[in-house]
Coordinates of C-alpha atoms in Angstrom, one line a residue:
X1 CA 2.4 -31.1 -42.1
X2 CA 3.3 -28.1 -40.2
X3 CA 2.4 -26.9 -36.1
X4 CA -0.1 -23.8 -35.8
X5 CA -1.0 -22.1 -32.5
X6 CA -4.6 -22.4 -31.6
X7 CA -6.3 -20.8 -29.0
X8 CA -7.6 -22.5 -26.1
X9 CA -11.8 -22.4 -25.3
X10 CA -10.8 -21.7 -21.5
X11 CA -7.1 -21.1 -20.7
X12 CA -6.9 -22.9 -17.5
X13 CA -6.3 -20.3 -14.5
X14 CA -4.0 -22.4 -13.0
X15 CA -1.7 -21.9 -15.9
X16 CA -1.7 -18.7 -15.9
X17 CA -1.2 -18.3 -12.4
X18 CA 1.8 -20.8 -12.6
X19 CA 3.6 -19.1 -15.5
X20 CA 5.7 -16.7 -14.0
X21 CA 7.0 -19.2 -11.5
X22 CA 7.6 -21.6 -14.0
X23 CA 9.3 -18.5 -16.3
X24 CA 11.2 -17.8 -13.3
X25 CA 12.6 -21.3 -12.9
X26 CA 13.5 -21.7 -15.9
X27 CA 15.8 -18.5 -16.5
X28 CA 17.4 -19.9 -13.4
X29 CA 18.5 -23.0 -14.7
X30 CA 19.3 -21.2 -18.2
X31 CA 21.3 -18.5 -16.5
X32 CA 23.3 -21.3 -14.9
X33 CA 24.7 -22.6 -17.5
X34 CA 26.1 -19.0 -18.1
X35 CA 27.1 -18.6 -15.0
X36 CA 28.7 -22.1 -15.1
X37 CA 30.6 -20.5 -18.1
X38 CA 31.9 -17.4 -16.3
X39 CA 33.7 -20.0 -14.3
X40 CA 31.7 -19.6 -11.1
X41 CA 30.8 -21.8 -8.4
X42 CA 26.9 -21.8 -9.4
X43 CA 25.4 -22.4 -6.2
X44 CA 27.2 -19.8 -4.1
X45 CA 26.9 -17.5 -7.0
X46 CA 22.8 -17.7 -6.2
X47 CA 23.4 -17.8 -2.6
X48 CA 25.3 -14.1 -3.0
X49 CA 23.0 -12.7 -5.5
X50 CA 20.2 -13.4 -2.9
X51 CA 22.3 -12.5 0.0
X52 CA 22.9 -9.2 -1.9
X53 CA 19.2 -8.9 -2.4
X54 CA 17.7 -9.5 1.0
X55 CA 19.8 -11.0 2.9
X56 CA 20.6 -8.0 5.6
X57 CA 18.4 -4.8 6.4
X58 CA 21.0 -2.8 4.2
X59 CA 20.3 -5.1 1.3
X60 CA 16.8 -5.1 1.8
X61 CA 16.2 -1.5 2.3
X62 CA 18.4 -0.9 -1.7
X63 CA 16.3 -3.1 -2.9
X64 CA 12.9 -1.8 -1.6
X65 CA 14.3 1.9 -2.8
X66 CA 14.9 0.1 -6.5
X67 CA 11.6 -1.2 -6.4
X68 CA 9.4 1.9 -5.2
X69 CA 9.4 3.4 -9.2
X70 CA 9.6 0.3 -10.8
X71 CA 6.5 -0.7 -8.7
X72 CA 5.0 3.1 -10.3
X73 CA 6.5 2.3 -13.9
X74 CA 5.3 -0.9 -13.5
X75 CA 1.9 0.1 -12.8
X76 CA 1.9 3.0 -15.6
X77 CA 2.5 0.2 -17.6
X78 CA 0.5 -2.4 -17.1
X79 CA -3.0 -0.6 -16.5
X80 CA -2.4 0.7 -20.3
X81 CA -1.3 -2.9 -22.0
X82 CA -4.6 -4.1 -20.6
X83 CA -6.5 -1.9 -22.7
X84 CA -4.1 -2.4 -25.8
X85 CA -2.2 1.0 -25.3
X86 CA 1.2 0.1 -25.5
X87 CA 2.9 3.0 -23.7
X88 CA 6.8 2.8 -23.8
X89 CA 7.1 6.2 -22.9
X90 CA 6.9 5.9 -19.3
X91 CA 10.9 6.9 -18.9
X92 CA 10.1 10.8 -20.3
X93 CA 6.6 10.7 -18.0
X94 CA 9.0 10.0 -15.1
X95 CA 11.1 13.0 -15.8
X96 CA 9.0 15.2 -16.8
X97 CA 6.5 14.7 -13.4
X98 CA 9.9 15.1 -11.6
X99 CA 10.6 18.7 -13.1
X100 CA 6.8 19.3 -12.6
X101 CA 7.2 18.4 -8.8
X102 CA 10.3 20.2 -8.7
X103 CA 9.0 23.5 -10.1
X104 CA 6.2 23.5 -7.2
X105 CA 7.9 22.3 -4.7
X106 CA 11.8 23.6 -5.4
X107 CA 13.0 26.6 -3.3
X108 CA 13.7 28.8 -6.4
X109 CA 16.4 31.6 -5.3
X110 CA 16.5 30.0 -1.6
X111 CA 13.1 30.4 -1.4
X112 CA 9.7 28.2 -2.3
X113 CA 6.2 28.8 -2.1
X114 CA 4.5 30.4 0.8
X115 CA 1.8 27.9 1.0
X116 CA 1.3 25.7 3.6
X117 CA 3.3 21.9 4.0
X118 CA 0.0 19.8 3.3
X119 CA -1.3 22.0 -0.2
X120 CA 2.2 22.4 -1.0
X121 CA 2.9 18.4 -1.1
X122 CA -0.7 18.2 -2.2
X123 CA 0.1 20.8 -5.6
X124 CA 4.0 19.1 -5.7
X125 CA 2.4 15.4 -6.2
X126 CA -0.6 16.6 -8.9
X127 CA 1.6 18.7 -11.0
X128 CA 3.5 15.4 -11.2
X129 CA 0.2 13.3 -12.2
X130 CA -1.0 16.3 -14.4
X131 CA 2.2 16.6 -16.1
X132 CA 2.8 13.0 -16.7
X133 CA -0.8 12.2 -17.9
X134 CA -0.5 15.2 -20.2
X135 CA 2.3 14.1 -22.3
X136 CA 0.8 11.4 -22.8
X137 CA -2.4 12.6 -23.6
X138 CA -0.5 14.1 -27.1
X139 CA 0.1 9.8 -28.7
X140 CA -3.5 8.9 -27.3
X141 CA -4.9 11.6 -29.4
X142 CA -2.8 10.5 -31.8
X143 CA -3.9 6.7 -32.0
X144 CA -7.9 7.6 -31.6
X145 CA -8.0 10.2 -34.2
X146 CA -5.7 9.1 -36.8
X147 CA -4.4 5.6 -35.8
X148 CA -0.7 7.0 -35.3
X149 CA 1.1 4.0 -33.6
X150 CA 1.5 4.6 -30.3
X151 CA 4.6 2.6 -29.6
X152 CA 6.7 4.7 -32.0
X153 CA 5.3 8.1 -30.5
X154 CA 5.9 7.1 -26.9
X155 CA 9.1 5.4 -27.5
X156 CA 10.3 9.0 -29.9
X157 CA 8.9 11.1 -27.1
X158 CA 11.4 10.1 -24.2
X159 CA 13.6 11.8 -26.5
X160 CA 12.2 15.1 -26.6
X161 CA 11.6 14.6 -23.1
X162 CA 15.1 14.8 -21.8
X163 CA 16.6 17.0 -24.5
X164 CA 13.7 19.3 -22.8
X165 CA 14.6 18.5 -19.3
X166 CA 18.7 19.0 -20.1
X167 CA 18.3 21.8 -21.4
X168 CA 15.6 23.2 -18.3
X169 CA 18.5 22.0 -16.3
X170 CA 21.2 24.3 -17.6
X171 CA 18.9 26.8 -17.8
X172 CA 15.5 27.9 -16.0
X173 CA 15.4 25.3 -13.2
X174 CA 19.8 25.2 -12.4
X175 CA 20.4 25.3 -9.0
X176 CA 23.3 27.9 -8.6
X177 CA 24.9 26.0 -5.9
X178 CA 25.4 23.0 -8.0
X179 CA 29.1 23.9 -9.1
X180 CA 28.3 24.0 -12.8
X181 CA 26.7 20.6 -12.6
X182 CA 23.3 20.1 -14.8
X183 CA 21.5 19.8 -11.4
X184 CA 17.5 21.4 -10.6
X185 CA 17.1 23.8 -8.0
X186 CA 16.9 21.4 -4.8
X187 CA 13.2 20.5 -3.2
X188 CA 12.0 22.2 -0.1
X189 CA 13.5 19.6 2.6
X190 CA 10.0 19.6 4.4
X191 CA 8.6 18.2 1.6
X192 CA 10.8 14.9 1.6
X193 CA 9.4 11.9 1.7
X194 CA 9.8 10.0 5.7
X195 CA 12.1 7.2 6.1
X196 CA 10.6 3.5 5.9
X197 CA 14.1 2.3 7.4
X198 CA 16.0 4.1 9.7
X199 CA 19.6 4.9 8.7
X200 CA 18.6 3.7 5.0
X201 CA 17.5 4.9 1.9
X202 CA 14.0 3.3 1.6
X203 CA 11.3 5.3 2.1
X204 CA 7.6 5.6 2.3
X205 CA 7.2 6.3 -1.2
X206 CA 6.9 2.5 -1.6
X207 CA 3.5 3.2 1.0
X208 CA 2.1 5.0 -2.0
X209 CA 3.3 2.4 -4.5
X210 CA 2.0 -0.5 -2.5
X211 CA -1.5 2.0 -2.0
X212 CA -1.8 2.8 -5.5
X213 CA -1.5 -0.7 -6.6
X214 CA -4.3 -1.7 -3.7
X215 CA -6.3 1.1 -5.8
X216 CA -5.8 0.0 -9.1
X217 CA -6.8 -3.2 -8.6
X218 CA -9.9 -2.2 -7.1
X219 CA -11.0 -0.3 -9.6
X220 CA -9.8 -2.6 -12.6
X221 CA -12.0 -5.0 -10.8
X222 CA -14.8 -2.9 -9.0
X223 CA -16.0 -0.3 -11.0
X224 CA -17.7 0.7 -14.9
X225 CA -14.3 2.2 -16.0
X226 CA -12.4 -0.9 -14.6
X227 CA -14.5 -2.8 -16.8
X228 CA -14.8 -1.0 -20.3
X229 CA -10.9 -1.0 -19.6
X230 CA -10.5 -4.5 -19.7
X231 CA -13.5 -4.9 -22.0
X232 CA -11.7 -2.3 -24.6
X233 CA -8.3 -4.5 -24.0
X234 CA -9.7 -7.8 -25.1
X235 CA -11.6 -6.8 -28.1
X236 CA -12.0 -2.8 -29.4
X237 CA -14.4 -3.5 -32.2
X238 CA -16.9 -5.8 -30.6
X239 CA -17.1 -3.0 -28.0
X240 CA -17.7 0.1 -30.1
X241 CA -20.0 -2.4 -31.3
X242 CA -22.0 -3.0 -28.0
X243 CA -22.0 1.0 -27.4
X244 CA -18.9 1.3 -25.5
X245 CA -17.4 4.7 -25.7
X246 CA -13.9 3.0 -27.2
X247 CA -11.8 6.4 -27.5
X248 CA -12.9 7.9 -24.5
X249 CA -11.6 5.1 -22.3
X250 CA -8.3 4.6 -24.8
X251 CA -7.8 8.5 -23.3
X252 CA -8.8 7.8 -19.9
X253 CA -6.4 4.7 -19.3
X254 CA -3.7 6.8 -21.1
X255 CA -3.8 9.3 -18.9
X256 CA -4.3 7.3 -15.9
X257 CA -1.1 5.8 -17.0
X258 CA 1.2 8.5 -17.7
X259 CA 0.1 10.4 -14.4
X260 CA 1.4 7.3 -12.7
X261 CA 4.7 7.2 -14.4
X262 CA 4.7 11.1 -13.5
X263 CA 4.3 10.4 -9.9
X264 CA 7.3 7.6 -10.1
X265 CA 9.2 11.1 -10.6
X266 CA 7.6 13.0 -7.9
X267 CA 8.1 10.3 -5.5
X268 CA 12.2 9.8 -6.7
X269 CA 12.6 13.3 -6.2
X270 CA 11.0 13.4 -3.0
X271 CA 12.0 10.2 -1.5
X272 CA 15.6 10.0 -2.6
X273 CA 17.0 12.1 -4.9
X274 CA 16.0 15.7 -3.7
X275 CA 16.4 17.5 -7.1
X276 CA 16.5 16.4 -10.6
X277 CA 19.4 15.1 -12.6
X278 CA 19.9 13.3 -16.3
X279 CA 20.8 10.2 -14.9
X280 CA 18.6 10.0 -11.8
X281 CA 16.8 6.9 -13.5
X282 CA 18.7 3.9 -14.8
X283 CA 16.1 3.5 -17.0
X284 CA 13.2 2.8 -14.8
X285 CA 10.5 3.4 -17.3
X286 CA 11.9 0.9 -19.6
X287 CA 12.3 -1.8 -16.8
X288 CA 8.6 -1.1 -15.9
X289 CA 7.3 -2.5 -18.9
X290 CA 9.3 -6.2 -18.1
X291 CA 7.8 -5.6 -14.6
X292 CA 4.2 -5.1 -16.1
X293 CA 4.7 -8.3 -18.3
X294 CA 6.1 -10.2 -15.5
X295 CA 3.2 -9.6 -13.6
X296 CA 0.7 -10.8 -16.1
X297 CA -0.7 -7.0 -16.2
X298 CA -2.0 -7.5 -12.5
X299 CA -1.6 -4.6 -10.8
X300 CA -1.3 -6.4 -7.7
X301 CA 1.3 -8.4 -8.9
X302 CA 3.4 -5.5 -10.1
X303 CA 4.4 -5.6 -6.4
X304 CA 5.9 -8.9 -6.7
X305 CA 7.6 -8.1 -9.7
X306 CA 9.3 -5.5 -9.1
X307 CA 10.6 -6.4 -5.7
X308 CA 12.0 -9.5 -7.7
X309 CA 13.5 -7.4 -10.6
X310 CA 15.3 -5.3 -8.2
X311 CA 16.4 -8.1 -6.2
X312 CA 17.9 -9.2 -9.4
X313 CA 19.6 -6.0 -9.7
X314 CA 20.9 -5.0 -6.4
X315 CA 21.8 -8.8 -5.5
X316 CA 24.2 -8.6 -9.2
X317 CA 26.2 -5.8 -7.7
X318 CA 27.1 -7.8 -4.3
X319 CA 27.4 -10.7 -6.4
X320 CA 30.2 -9.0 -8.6
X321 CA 31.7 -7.6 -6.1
X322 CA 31.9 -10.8 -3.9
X323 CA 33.6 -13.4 -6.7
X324 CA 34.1 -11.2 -9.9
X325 CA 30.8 -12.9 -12.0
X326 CA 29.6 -9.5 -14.0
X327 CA 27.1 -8.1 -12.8
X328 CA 25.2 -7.8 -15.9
X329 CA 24.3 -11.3 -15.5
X330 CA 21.1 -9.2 -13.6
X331 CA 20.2 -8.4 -16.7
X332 CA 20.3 -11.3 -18.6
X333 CA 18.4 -12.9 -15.8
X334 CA 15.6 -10.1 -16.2
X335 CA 15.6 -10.5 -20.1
X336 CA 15.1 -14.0 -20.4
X337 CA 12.7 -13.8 -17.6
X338 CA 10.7 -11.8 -19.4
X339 CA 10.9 -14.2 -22.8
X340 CA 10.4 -17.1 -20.8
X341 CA 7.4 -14.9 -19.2
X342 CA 6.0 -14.4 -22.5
X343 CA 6.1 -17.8 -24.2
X344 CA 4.7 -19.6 -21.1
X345 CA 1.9 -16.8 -21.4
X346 CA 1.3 -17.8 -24.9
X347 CA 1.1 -21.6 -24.4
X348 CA -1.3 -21.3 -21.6
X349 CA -3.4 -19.2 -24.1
X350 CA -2.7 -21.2 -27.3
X351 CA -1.8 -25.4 -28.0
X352 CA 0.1 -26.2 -30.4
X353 CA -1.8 -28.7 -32.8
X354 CA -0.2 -30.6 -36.1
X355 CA -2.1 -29.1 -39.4
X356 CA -1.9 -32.3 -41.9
X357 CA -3.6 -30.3 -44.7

């Protein structure tokens, strides 16, 4: 006798709409045993991880400026795993669409473009999207003419990525005033991002994020392309089979996806950092693919997510601070998440049944 997985007739909705909660829950209770471990008081270690996370406007505003390209990353992400094109390359699509916005918007020898404000934040945000969706054009391509795996080509392309961006940044695009640091030429202050919090660093960059989702959803759930997206996602043959034009959407969502991990750079650049640096992402693009999973793929709940995932993360620094737990216990928390995310996905899809043959 041995257990197979068999998929359900009709996974019940209220299932899958329960399953991150319940994931949630139970990398809680997991987590406490390590934080039990650690030798921690376990509820007052929660009580500071959420204090840290939202429990003042200070705490709130770092983690609404954590989530803002998580939310992007998040959404590059997810809009491609729905139509079974696994982009992991979202982390080089960030850079790069922050070089790109950089290059148009930059003041270059003390001085920019002499275009006006609007078409110059108009130009700085599409060179983003354009650059972004480009580079990700090249592993689309890739996958609909000659079935090259597009997880390895994503995942090997952040590489080239920021070797190209280092070396742009000790070379074309240095900013002389940076005191021999690999730093970009700064962005034209006029073109920065408002303040969404006064005396903070969140901006309204996380306006656009929220927006974008909104628009994403909508179309997902409105329109032809919305639908031969989701239609290609759950089965590729059967529609090439009705007539649906298979690669041509694969290419669409792709670049749909990269141009929004390009504008996750744009809006870093505009909204926080000012100029581009090797480290200005802890590894966002990465972390947007446990926010896409963590929202099911739902654009809209690519919000949640990533407010929670940055909770997590900016509530572990306060935490660590406060009574010495390490704060990479954030990370373990988003891990299991994740797992536990995954396998509750699974069994609402699938039942386990005994196979006595």
């Amino acid at each position: 006798m041995k257990l197979i997985l068999e998929r359900r007739t009709e996974p019940s909705r209220m299932a899958l709409a329960l399953a991150p909660i319940a994931a949630i829950l139970f990398t809680l209770a997991v987590c406490t045993l390590l934080v039990a471990w650690a030798g921690a008081p376990v509820g007052r270690t929660y009580a500071l991880l959420f204090e840290g996370a939202f429990g003042s406007r200070f705490a709130l505003s770092e983690t609404l400026t954590r989530a803002t390209p998580l939310m992007l990353t998040g959404l590059a992400c997810a809009v491609a795993f729905r139509a079974r094109f696994y982009n992991i390359g979202a982390e080089g699509q960030l850079y790069l669409g922050a070089l790109a916005a950089v290059a148009v918007g930059g003041l270059h020898d003390g001085t920019g473009f002499d275009l006006p404000l609007p078409v110059l934040f108009a130009g700085m945000m599409l060179a983003a999207a354009l650059a972004g969706a480009l580079l990700l054009l090249i592993p689309a391509l890739l996958k609909t003419r000659l079935g090259v795996d597009e997880v390895v080509t994503t995942l090997l392309g952040n590489f080239i990525v920021l070797l190209f961006v280092s070396m742009m940044l000790d070379g074309p695009m240095k900013d002389p005033m940076a005191m021999g640091w690999p730093q970009s030429v700064a962005l034209n202050g006029d073109l920065e991002l408002g303040k969404l919090i006064e005396r903070t660093r969140a901006h309204t960059g996380l306006l656009w994020a929220g927006g974008l989702a909104l628009g994403l959803w909508l179309l997902n759930r409105y329109t032809v392309f919305g639908f031969q997206m989701r239609a290609v996602g759950a089965n590729a043959h059967a529609s090439r089979f009705l007539g649906l034009p298979v690669n041509r959407v694969m290419l669409g969502t792709a670049m749909l996806s990269g141009a929004l991990a390009g504008l996750a750079g744009a809006i870093e650049v505009a909204g926080r950092t000012g100029y581009v640096t090797l480290d200005m992402s802890p590894g966002y693009g990465y972390t947007g693919v446990v926010v896409a999973m963590l929202a099911g793929l739902h654009p809209l709940g690519v919000v949640v997510a990533s407010i929670f995932v940055a909770g997590m993360l900016v509530g572990a620094d306060s935490m660590s601070r406060a009574i010495a737990v390490p704060n990479y216990i954030a990370d373990v928390i988003v891990a299991t998440s994740l797992l536990a995310m995954l396998v509750a996905t699974l069994f609402a899809q699938y039942r386990l049944r005994r196979n006595r043959a």
